[in-house]
Amino acid sequence: MRKIHEGNKYNLNLEEALKVIRDFSNVLTFAGKLIDDHNFQERKLVVLSTSEIISIQESDILTRYLSSDGLDIVQIHCGAQIWRIEPSILTIQSCSSGSFRNMENLTPPTPPTPKEGDPIPATAGDQQQLLKTALLPKSIVGAASLYSGQCAGGDSLENNCAHYLSDAFIRAGYDELLPSNDCVTARCGTDAKRVIRAKDMWCWFKSIAKESRTVLPNKEGFWAVFQWKEGAYPGGHVTIIDTDNSKYYGTGNYPNWDQYAYKW
């Protein structure tokens, strides 16, 4: 670290002193052990304690020096980006539910182009027809008719299949999906509190289902469907499929994944 004085004799002029003050007025200081981050090039790890480690871009480090007690003192600008690494315990509940931390932020794969015989996206006209002909309150059909591809809270997420499908089910009368529900491990941050994980919706499907299939039925009405393929995407996908008319209501459809269909 640059010294700005030696004894009683200062070796900086006023302009230089002001520059030092400007440069170090918004600085964070960390004390720990500085080591290379072997996960990423041009980053350093600062081991702060047994419970906290931070990763810093080398170019963001302003100064680093060794303290009298052997600790590395590292200073960075407040605006620099750091990554914090903290220990956490995987509980039995989180393991058994197959949850994945922040999976709602992972971009799902692009749904395949429908082949002949595959369900295709429902249209606004299909929904209008449902509203005219079906007994809608608190039913899978009712949720399909009210599906809007939006959240009542106005937000959006990359993994929005559960987000928007849960919105439709809640507006169709399924208030049990609102807080609290034993199946739900994550919700959106708005007042709407919509479910944002497909596996949570799958858990709920199973909890109320009166019928279930592992092959998508044909000409047997509306089904709530969880789709899953090992290694393709950790979150899975949920949608509603009208097996009479081969239409789906949701953000997409993955007919080449395993199908878990439910009806009540």
PDB file of C-alpha atoms in Angstrom:
ATOM      1  CA  MET A   1       0.000   0.000   0.000  1.00  0.00           C
ATOM      2  CA  ARG A   2       1.398   3.422  -0.915  1.00  0.00           C
ATOM      3  CA  LYS A   3       2.517   5.478   2.073  1.00  0.00           C
ATOM      4  CA  ILE A   4       1.392   9.098   2.075  1.00  0.00           C
ATOM      5  CA  HIS A   5       3.775  10.251   4.768  1.00  0.00           C
ATOM      6  CA  GLU A   6       7.096   9.314   6.298  1.00  0.00           C
ATOM      7  CA  GLY A   7       7.670  10.637   9.816  1.00  0.00           C
ATOM      8  CA  ASN A   8       7.013  14.364   9.757  1.00  0.00           C
ATOM      9  CA  LYS A   9       7.934  14.798   6.100  1.00  0.00           C
ATOM     10  CA  TYR A  10       4.996  14.411   3.663  1.00  0.00           C
ATOM     11  CA  ASN A  11       6.018  13.277   0.196  1.00  0.00           C
ATOM     12  CA  LEU A  12       2.761  14.134  -1.662  1.00  0.00           C
ATOM     13  CA  ASN A  13       1.706  17.499  -2.959  1.00  0.00           C
ATOM     14  CA  LEU A  14      -1.917  18.632  -2.515  1.00  0.00           C
ATOM     15  CA  GLU A  15      -3.058  17.373  -5.932  1.00  0.00           C
ATOM     16  CA  GLU A  16      -1.625  13.912  -5.267  1.00  0.00           C
ATOM     17  CA  ALA A  17      -3.135  13.799  -1.791  1.00  0.00           C
ATOM     18  CA  LEU A  18      -6.596  14.679  -3.135  1.00  0.00           C
ATOM     19  CA  LYS A  19      -6.289  11.913  -5.751  1.00  0.00           C
ATOM     20  CA  VAL A  20      -5.529   9.365  -3.022  1.00  0.00           C
ATOM     21  CA  ILE A  21      -8.579  10.528  -1.061  1.00  0.00           C
ATOM     22  CA  ARG A  22     -10.781  10.270  -4.177  1.00  0.00           C
ATOM     23  CA  ASP A  23      -9.470   6.834  -5.058  1.00  0.00           C
ATOM     24  CA  PHE A  24      -9.976   5.389  -1.594  1.00  0.00           C
ATOM     25  CA  SER A  25     -13.124   7.174  -0.416  1.00  0.00           C
ATOM     26  CA  ASN A  26     -15.355   4.258  -1.475  1.00  0.00           C
ATOM     27  CA  VAL A  27     -13.248   1.225  -0.709  1.00  0.00           C
ATOM     28  CA  LEU A  28     -14.105  -2.065   0.972  1.00  0.00           C
ATOM     29  CA  THR A  29     -11.365  -3.795   2.935  1.00  0.00           C
ATOM     30  CA  PHE A  30     -11.244  -7.554   3.508  1.00  0.00           C
ATOM     31  CA  ALA A  31      -8.828  -9.409   5.780  1.00  0.00           C
ATOM     32  CA  GLY A  32      -8.203 -13.113   5.219  1.00  0.00           C
ATOM     33  CA  LYS A  33      -6.046 -15.460   3.163  1.00  0.00           C
ATOM     34  CA  LEU A  34      -5.703 -14.670  -0.543  1.00  0.00           C
ATOM     35  CA  ILE A  35      -5.431 -17.658  -2.896  1.00  0.00           C
ATOM     36  CA  ASP A  36      -6.002 -18.353  -6.587  1.00  0.00           C
ATOM     37  CA  ASP A  37      -9.543 -19.180  -7.685  1.00  0.00           C
ATOM     38  CA  HIS A  38      -8.935 -22.341  -9.721  1.00  0.00           C
ATOM     39  CA  ASN A  39     -12.552 -22.387 -10.904  1.00  0.00           C
ATOM     40  CA  PHE A  40     -12.201 -19.181 -12.924  1.00  0.00           C
ATOM     41  CA  GLN A  41      -9.206 -17.523 -14.525  1.00  0.00           C
ATOM     42  CA  GLU A  42      -8.168 -14.052 -13.357  1.00  0.00           C
ATOM     43  CA  ARG A  43     -10.089 -14.338 -10.084  1.00  0.00           C
ATOM     44  CA  LYS A  44      -8.853 -14.598  -6.512  1.00  0.00           C
ATOM     45  CA  LEU A  45     -10.456 -16.160  -3.443  1.00  0.00           C
ATOM     46  CA  VAL A  46     -10.294 -14.426  -0.083  1.00  0.00           C
ATOM     47  CA  VAL A  47     -10.918 -16.923   2.714  1.00  0.00           C
ATOM     48  CA  LEU A  48     -12.468 -14.707   5.386  1.00  0.00           C
ATOM     49  CA  SER A  49     -13.459 -17.440   7.846  1.00  0.00           C
ATOM     50  CA  THR A  50     -14.535 -21.076   8.033  1.00  0.00           C
ATOM     51  CA  SER A  51     -18.024 -19.970   6.973  1.00  0.00           C
ATOM     52  CA  GLU A  52     -17.362 -17.313   4.314  1.00  0.00           C
ATOM     53  CA  ILE A  53     -15.215 -17.078   1.196  1.00  0.00           C
ATOM     54  CA  ILE A  54     -15.413 -14.397  -1.493  1.00  0.00           C
ATOM     55  CA  SER A  55     -14.269 -14.493  -5.114  1.00  0.00           C
ATOM     56  CA  ILE A  56     -12.883 -11.271  -6.619  1.00  0.00           C
ATOM     57  CA  GLN A  57     -11.856 -10.318 -10.143  1.00  0.00           C
ATOM     58  CA  GLU A  58      -8.101  -9.585  -9.992  1.00  0.00           C
ATOM     59  CA  SER A  59      -8.554  -6.333 -11.928  1.00  0.00           C
ATOM     60  CA  ASP A  60     -10.907  -5.065  -9.201  1.00  0.00           C
ATOM     61  CA  ILE A  61      -8.247  -5.322  -6.497  1.00  0.00           C
ATOM     62  CA  LEU A  62      -6.879  -1.850  -5.697  1.00  0.00           C
ATOM     63  CA  THR A  63      -4.321  -2.810  -3.077  1.00  0.00           C
ATOM     64  CA  ARG A  64      -3.220  -5.895  -1.225  1.00  0.00           C
ATOM     65  CA  TYR A  65      -0.621  -6.264   1.481  1.00  0.00           C
ATOM     66  CA  LEU A  66       0.283  -8.494   4.403  1.00  0.00           C
ATOM     67  CA  SER A  67      -0.703  -7.436   7.896  1.00  0.00           C
ATOM     68  CA  SER A  68       1.529  -7.893  10.922  1.00  0.00           C
ATOM     69  CA  ASP A  69      -0.444 -10.962  11.985  1.00  0.00           C
ATOM     70  CA  GLY A  70      -0.063 -12.670   8.602  1.00  0.00           C
ATOM     71  CA  LEU A  71      -3.451 -11.864   7.073  1.00  0.00           C
ATOM     72  CA  ASP A  72      -3.835 -10.654   3.498  1.00  0.00           C
ATOM     73  CA  ILE A  73      -5.465  -7.202   3.425  1.00  0.00           C
ATOM     74  CA  VAL A  74      -7.380  -6.705   0.169  1.00  0.00           C
ATOM     75  CA  GLN A  75      -9.104  -3.479  -0.866  1.00  0.00           C
ATOM     76  CA  ILE A  76     -11.612  -3.093  -3.716  1.00  0.00           C
ATOM     77  CA  HIS A  77     -13.983  -0.375  -4.921  1.00  0.00           C
ATOM     78  CA  CYS A  78     -17.526  -0.563  -3.531  1.00  0.00           C
ATOM     79  CA  GLY A  79     -18.942  -0.913  -7.055  1.00  0.00           C
ATOM     80  CA  ALA A  80     -16.954  -4.066  -7.829  1.00  0.00           C
ATOM     81  CA  GLN A  81     -18.790  -7.368  -8.151  1.00  0.00           C
ATOM     82  CA  ILE A  82     -17.882 -10.100  -5.686  1.00  0.00           C
ATOM     83  CA  TRP A  83     -19.200 -13.642  -5.328  1.00  0.00           C
ATOM     84  CA  ARG A  84     -19.898 -14.900  -1.823  1.00  0.00           C
ATOM     85  CA  ILE A  85     -19.494 -18.583  -1.003  1.00  0.00           C
ATOM     86  CA  GLU A  86     -21.243 -19.704   2.167  1.00  0.00           C
ATOM     87  CA  PRO A  87     -21.913 -23.207   3.509  1.00  0.00           C
ATOM     88  CA  SER A  88     -25.472 -24.527   3.573  1.00  0.00           C
ATOM     89  CA  ILE A  89     -27.090 -27.784   4.622  1.00  0.00           C
ATOM     90  CA  LEU A  90     -29.301 -29.790   2.279  1.00  0.00           C
ATOM     91  CA  THR A  91     -32.248 -30.766   4.424  1.00  0.00           C
ATOM     92  CA  ILE A  92     -34.116 -34.020   4.056  1.00  0.00           C
ATOM     93  CA  GLN A  93     -37.122 -32.033   2.817  1.00  0.00           C
ATOM     94  CA  SER A  94     -35.191 -30.286   0.050  1.00  0.00           C
ATOM     95  CA  CYS A  95     -33.534 -33.535  -1.057  1.00  0.00           C
ATOM     96  CA  SER A  96     -36.764 -35.542  -1.108  1.00  0.00           C
ATOM     97  CA  SER A  97     -38.562 -32.882  -3.136  1.00  0.00           C
ATOM     98  CA  GLY A  98     -35.732 -32.777  -5.675  1.00  0.00           C
ATOM     99  CA  SER A  99     -35.593 -28.995  -5.386  1.00  0.00           C
ATOM    100  CA  PHE A 100     -32.878 -27.011  -7.110  1.00  0.00           C
ATOM    101  CA  ARG A 101     -31.828 -23.677  -5.674  1.00  0.00           C
ATOM    102  CA  ASN A 102     -32.808 -20.801  -7.971  1.00  0.00           C
ATOM    103  CA  MET A 103     -33.926 -23.137 -10.739  1.00  0.00           C
ATOM    104  CA  GLU A 104     -36.558 -20.536 -11.640  1.00  0.00           C
ATOM    105  CA  ASN A 105     -33.699 -18.387 -12.990  1.00  0.00           C
ATOM    106  CA  LEU A 106     -32.503 -21.058 -15.421  1.00  0.00           C
ATOM    107  CA  THR A 107     -33.623 -20.623 -19.010  1.00  0.00           C
ATOM    108  CA  PRO A 108     -35.567 -23.713 -20.141  1.00  0.00           C
ATOM    109  CA  PRO A 109     -34.753 -25.374 -23.472  1.00  0.00           C
ATOM    110  CA  THR A 110     -36.756 -24.288 -26.506  1.00  0.00           C
ATOM    111  CA  PRO A 111     -39.829 -26.529 -26.956  1.00  0.00           C
ATOM    112  CA  PRO A 112     -39.622 -28.698 -30.074  1.00  0.00           C
ATOM    113  CA  THR A 113     -41.669 -27.898 -33.160  1.00  0.00           C
ATOM    114  CA  PRO A 114     -44.881 -29.991 -32.929  1.00  0.00           C
ATOM    115  CA  LYS A 115     -44.892 -33.083 -35.095  1.00  0.00           C
ATOM    116  CA  GLU A 116     -48.062 -34.557 -36.577  1.00  0.00           C
ATOM    117  CA  GLY A 117     -50.254 -35.668 -33.698  1.00  0.00           C
ATOM    118  CA  ASP A 118     -48.509 -33.544 -31.065  1.00  0.00           C
ATOM    119  CA  PRO A 119     -50.592 -30.985 -29.122  1.00  0.00           C
ATOM    120  CA  ILE A 120     -50.366 -27.451 -30.499  1.00  0.00           C
ATOM    121  CA  PRO A 121     -50.806 -24.120 -28.661  1.00  0.00           C
ATOM    122  CA  ALA A 122     -54.388 -23.209 -27.819  1.00  0.00           C
ATOM    123  CA  THR A 123     -55.698 -19.942 -29.254  1.00  0.00           C
ATOM    124  CA  ALA A 124     -57.754 -17.121 -27.785  1.00  0.00           C
ATOM    125  CA  GLY A 125     -60.671 -18.582 -29.738  1.00  0.00           C
ATOM    126  CA  ASP A 126     -60.225 -21.922 -27.987  1.00  0.00           C
ATOM    127  CA  GLN A 127     -60.377 -20.161 -24.624  1.00  0.00           C
ATOM    128  CA  GLN A 128     -63.494 -18.215 -25.606  1.00  0.00           C
ATOM    129  CA  GLN A 129     -65.159 -21.481 -26.576  1.00  0.00           C
ATOM    130  CA  LEU A 130     -64.310 -22.960 -23.179  1.00  0.00           C
ATOM    131  CA  LEU A 131     -65.822 -19.957 -21.431  1.00  0.00           C
ATOM    132  CA  LYS A 132     -69.066 -20.457 -23.353  1.00  0.00           C
ATOM    133  CA  THR A 133     -69.507 -24.203 -22.994  1.00  0.00           C
ATOM    134  CA  ALA A 134     -67.880 -25.482 -19.806  1.00  0.00           C
ATOM    135  CA  LEU A 135     -68.639 -25.454 -16.093  1.00  0.00           C
ATOM    136  CA  LEU A 136     -65.449 -23.607 -15.270  1.00  0.00           C
ATOM    137  CA  PRO A 137     -65.084 -22.803 -11.562  1.00  0.00           C
ATOM    138  CA  LYS A 138     -62.322 -24.753  -9.856  1.00  0.00           C
ATOM    139  CA  SER A 139     -61.506 -27.182 -12.632  1.00  0.00           C
ATOM    140  CA  ILE A 140     -58.627 -27.928 -14.964  1.00  0.00           C
ATOM    141  CA  VAL A 141     -60.806 -26.646 -17.811  1.00  0.00           C
ATOM    142  CA  GLY A 142     -61.430 -23.467 -15.832  1.00  0.00           C
ATOM    143  CA  ALA A 143     -57.707 -22.912 -15.371  1.00  0.00           C
ATOM    144  CA  ALA A 144     -57.151 -23.467 -19.106  1.00  0.00           C
ATOM    145  CA  SER A 145     -59.832 -20.905 -19.976  1.00  0.00           C
ATOM    146  CA  LEU A 146     -58.213 -18.320 -17.688  1.00  0.00           C
ATOM    147  CA  TYR A 147     -54.591 -18.954 -18.688  1.00  0.00           C
ATOM    148  CA  SER A 148     -53.088 -15.614 -19.770  1.00  0.00           C
ATOM    149  CA  GLY A 149     -49.339 -16.185 -19.913  1.00  0.00           C
ATOM    150  CA  GLN A 150     -48.942 -13.571 -17.183  1.00  0.00           C
ATOM    151  CA  CYS A 151     -48.683 -13.240 -13.407  1.00  0.00           C
ATOM    152  CA  ALA A 152     -51.247 -11.178 -11.496  1.00  0.00           C
ATOM    153  CA  GLY A 153     -48.290  -9.483  -9.809  1.00  0.00           C
ATOM    154  CA  GLY A 154     -46.937  -8.275 -13.148  1.00  0.00           C
ATOM    155  CA  ASP A 155     -43.499  -9.891 -12.966  1.00  0.00           C
ATOM    156  CA  SER A 156     -41.840 -12.456 -15.218  1.00  0.00           C
ATOM    157  CA  LEU A 157     -39.164 -15.132 -14.867  1.00  0.00           C
ATOM    158  CA  GLU A 158     -37.141 -17.131 -17.374  1.00  0.00           C
ATOM    159  CA  ASN A 159     -38.698 -20.336 -16.087  1.00  0.00           C
ATOM    160  CA  ASN A 160     -42.287 -19.116 -16.244  1.00  0.00           C
ATOM    161  CA  CYS A 161     -44.277 -22.307 -16.878  1.00  0.00           C
ATOM    162  CA  ALA A 162     -45.222 -22.849 -13.206  1.00  0.00           C
ATOM    163  CA  HIS A 163     -45.406 -19.097 -12.611  1.00  0.00           C
ATOM    164  CA  TYR A 164     -48.109 -18.558 -15.200  1.00  0.00           C
ATOM    165  CA  LEU A 165     -49.883 -21.896 -14.830  1.00  0.00           C
ATOM    166  CA  SER A 166     -50.237 -21.438 -11.060  1.00  0.00           C
ATOM    167  CA  ASP A 167     -51.686 -17.987 -11.774  1.00  0.00           C
ATOM    168  CA  ALA A 168     -54.363 -19.592 -13.953  1.00  0.00           C
ATOM    169  CA  PHE A 169     -55.224 -22.253 -11.358  1.00  0.00           C
ATOM    170  CA  ILE A 170     -55.433 -19.674  -8.562  1.00  0.00           C
ATOM    171  CA  ARG A 171     -57.728 -17.442 -10.622  1.00  0.00           C
ATOM    172  CA  ALA A 172     -59.845 -20.523 -11.329  1.00  0.00           C
ATOM    173  CA  GLY A 173     -60.456 -20.866  -7.583  1.00  0.00           C
ATOM    174  CA  TYR A 174     -57.590 -23.014  -6.298  1.00  0.00           C
ATOM    175  CA  ASP A 175     -56.791 -20.805  -3.323  1.00  0.00           C
ATOM    176  CA  GLU A 176     -54.905 -23.679  -1.690  1.00  0.00           C
ATOM    177  CA  LEU A 177     -51.988 -22.759  -3.969  1.00  0.00           C
ATOM    178  CA  LEU A 178     -51.678 -19.455  -2.115  1.00  0.00           C
ATOM    179  CA  PRO A 179     -49.468 -19.332   1.006  1.00  0.00           C
ATOM    180  CA  SER A 180     -49.035 -21.602   2.692  1.00  0.00           C
ATOM    181  CA  ASN A 181     -48.977 -24.933   0.861  1.00  0.00           C
ATOM    182  CA  ASP A 182     -46.764 -27.856   1.864  1.00  0.00           C
ATOM    183  CA  CYS A 183     -45.834 -28.525  -1.775  1.00  0.00           C
ATOM    184  CA  VAL A 184     -44.588 -25.025  -2.512  1.00  0.00           C
ATOM    185  CA  THR A 185     -40.917 -24.201  -1.882  1.00  0.00           C
ATOM    186  CA  ALA A 186     -40.620 -20.939  -3.856  1.00  0.00           C
ATOM    187  CA  ARG A 187     -42.906 -18.097  -4.944  1.00  0.00           C
ATOM    188  CA  CYS A 188     -42.587 -14.928  -7.007  1.00  0.00           C
ATOM    189  CA  GLY A 189     -41.656 -11.768  -5.140  1.00  0.00           C
ATOM    190  CA  THR A 190     -44.875  -9.843  -5.806  1.00  0.00           C
ATOM    191  CA  ASP A 191     -47.975  -9.652  -3.630  1.00  0.00           C
ATOM    192  CA  ALA A 192     -49.522 -12.311  -5.899  1.00  0.00           C
ATOM    193  CA  LYS A 193     -47.110 -14.951  -4.486  1.00  0.00           C
ATOM    194  CA  ARG A 194     -47.521 -17.293  -7.454  1.00  0.00           C
ATOM    195  CA  VAL A 195     -45.754 -20.667  -7.486  1.00  0.00           C
ATOM    196  CA  ILE A 196     -42.589 -20.538  -9.609  1.00  0.00           C
ATOM    197  CA  ARG A 197     -41.302 -24.129  -9.655  1.00  0.00           C
ATOM    198  CA  ALA A 198     -42.691 -26.871 -11.884  1.00  0.00           C
ATOM    199  CA  LYS A 199     -41.820 -29.594  -9.373  1.00  0.00           C
ATOM    200  CA  ASP A 200     -43.901 -27.787  -6.759  1.00  0.00           C
ATOM    201  CA  MET A 201     -46.862 -27.816  -9.143  1.00  0.00           C
ATOM    202  CA  TRP A 202     -46.197 -31.515  -9.799  1.00  0.00           C
ATOM    203  CA  CYS A 203     -46.340 -32.170  -6.065  1.00  0.00           C
ATOM    204  CA  TRP A 204     -49.690 -30.374  -5.925  1.00  0.00           C
ATOM    205  CA  PHE A 205     -51.048 -32.266  -8.956  1.00  0.00           C
ATOM    206  CA  LYS A 206     -50.259 -35.552  -7.210  1.00  0.00           C
ATOM    207  CA  SER A 207     -51.775 -34.415  -3.931  1.00  0.00           C
ATOM    208  CA  ILE A 208     -55.254 -33.816  -5.378  1.00  0.00           C
ATOM    209  CA  ALA A 209     -55.364 -36.171  -8.393  1.00  0.00           C
ATOM    210  CA  LYS A 210     -58.084 -38.795  -8.726  1.00  0.00           C
ATOM    211  CA  GLU A 211     -56.556 -40.226 -11.895  1.00  0.00           C
ATOM    212  CA  SER A 212     -52.968 -40.349 -13.110  1.00  0.00           C
ATOM    213  CA  ARG A 213     -51.194 -41.680 -16.201  1.00  0.00           C
ATOM    214  CA  THR A 214     -47.591 -42.008 -17.313  1.00  0.00           C
ATOM    215  CA  VAL A 215     -48.635 -41.945 -20.974  1.00  0.00           C
ATOM    216  CA  LEU A 216     -50.620 -38.985 -22.248  1.00  0.00           C
ATOM    217  CA  PRO A 217     -54.248 -40.147 -22.740  1.00  0.00           C
ATOM    218  CA  ASN A 218     -56.133 -39.749 -25.999  1.00  0.00           C
ATOM    219  CA  LYS A 219     -59.635 -38.252 -26.221  1.00  0.00           C
ATOM    220  CA  GLU A 220     -60.065 -38.130 -22.444  1.00  0.00           C
ATOM    221  CA  GLY A 221     -60.527 -34.431 -21.784  1.00  0.00           C
ATOM    222  CA  PHE A 222     -58.269 -32.010 -19.937  1.00  0.00           C
ATOM    223  CA  TRP A 223     -55.227 -33.100 -17.930  1.00  0.00           C
ATOM    224  CA  ALA A 224     -52.652 -31.256 -15.834  1.00  0.00           C
ATOM    225  CA  VAL A 225     -49.286 -32.551 -17.022  1.00  0.00           C
ATOM    226  CA  PHE A 226     -45.767 -32.557 -15.613  1.00  0.00           C
ATOM    227  CA  GLN A 227     -43.084 -33.277 -18.230  1.00  0.00           C
ATOM    228  CA  TRP A 228     -39.601 -34.427 -17.351  1.00  0.00           C
ATOM    229  CA  LYS A 229     -36.471 -35.687 -19.070  1.00  0.00           C
ATOM    230  CA  GLU A 230     -33.403 -36.688 -17.081  1.00  0.00           C
ATOM    231  CA  GLY A 231     -30.491 -34.406 -17.934  1.00  0.00           C
ATOM    232  CA  ALA A 232     -32.533 -32.083 -20.152  1.00  0.00           C
ATOM    233  CA  TYR A 233     -33.562 -29.483 -17.575  1.00  0.00           C
ATOM    234  CA  PRO A 234     -33.516 -29.758 -13.761  1.00  0.00           C
ATOM    235  CA  GLY A 235     -36.844 -28.004 -13.202  1.00  0.00           C
ATOM    236  CA  GLY A 236     -39.148 -29.989 -15.476  1.00  0.00           C
ATOM    237  CA  HIS A 237     -42.184 -28.425 -17.158  1.00  0.00           C
ATOM    238  CA  VAL A 238     -45.921 -28.095 -16.447  1.00  0.00           C
ATOM    239  CA  THR A 239     -48.796 -27.441 -18.793  1.00  0.00           C
ATOM    240  CA  ILE A 240     -52.488 -28.246 -19.362  1.00  0.00           C
ATOM    241  CA  ILE A 241     -53.344 -30.479 -22.309  1.00  0.00           C
ATOM    242  CA  ASP A 242     -56.756 -30.896 -23.929  1.00  0.00           C
ATOM    243  CA  THR A 243     -56.513 -34.468 -25.201  1.00  0.00           C
ATOM    244  CA  ASP A 244     -59.827 -34.200 -27.093  1.00  0.00           C
ATOM    245  CA  ASN A 245     -58.574 -31.442 -29.389  1.00  0.00           C
ATOM    246  CA  SER A 246     -54.797 -31.888 -29.036  1.00  0.00           C
ATOM    247  CA  LYS A 247     -54.221 -28.378 -27.681  1.00  0.00           C
ATOM    248  CA  TYR A 248     -52.046 -27.215 -24.795  1.00  0.00           C
ATOM    249  CA  TYR A 249     -52.357 -24.225 -22.487  1.00  0.00           C
ATOM    250  CA  GLY A 250     -48.997 -23.038 -21.162  1.00  0.00           C
ATOM    251  CA  THR A 251     -45.604 -21.686 -22.126  1.00  0.00           C
ATOM    252  CA  GLY A 252     -44.719 -24.726 -24.211  1.00  0.00           C
ATOM    253  CA  ASN A 253     -44.968 -28.478 -24.609  1.00  0.00           C
ATOM    254  CA  TYR A 254     -42.306 -31.204 -24.562  1.00  0.00           C
ATOM    255  CA  PRO A 255     -43.938 -34.324 -26.049  1.00  0.00           C
ATOM    256  CA  ASN A 256     -40.547 -36.093 -26.253  1.00  0.00           C
ATOM    257  CA  TRP A 257     -40.128 -35.953 -22.440  1.00  0.00           C
ATOM    258  CA  ASP A 258     -41.696 -38.349 -19.941  1.00  0.00           C
ATOM    259  CA  GLN A 259     -45.339 -37.445 -19.346  1.00  0.00           C
ATOM    260  CA  TYR A 260     -47.043 -37.467 -15.940  1.00  0.00           C
ATOM    261  CA  ALA A 261     -50.708 -36.622 -16.447  1.00  0.00           C
ATOM    262  CA  TYR A 262     -53.265 -35.923 -13.693  1.00  0.00           C
ATOM    263  CA  LYS A 263     -56.996 -35.357 -13.507  1.00  0.00           C
ATOM    264  CA  TRP A 264     -59.401 -34.594 -10.655  1.00  0.00           C
TER     265      TRP A 264
END
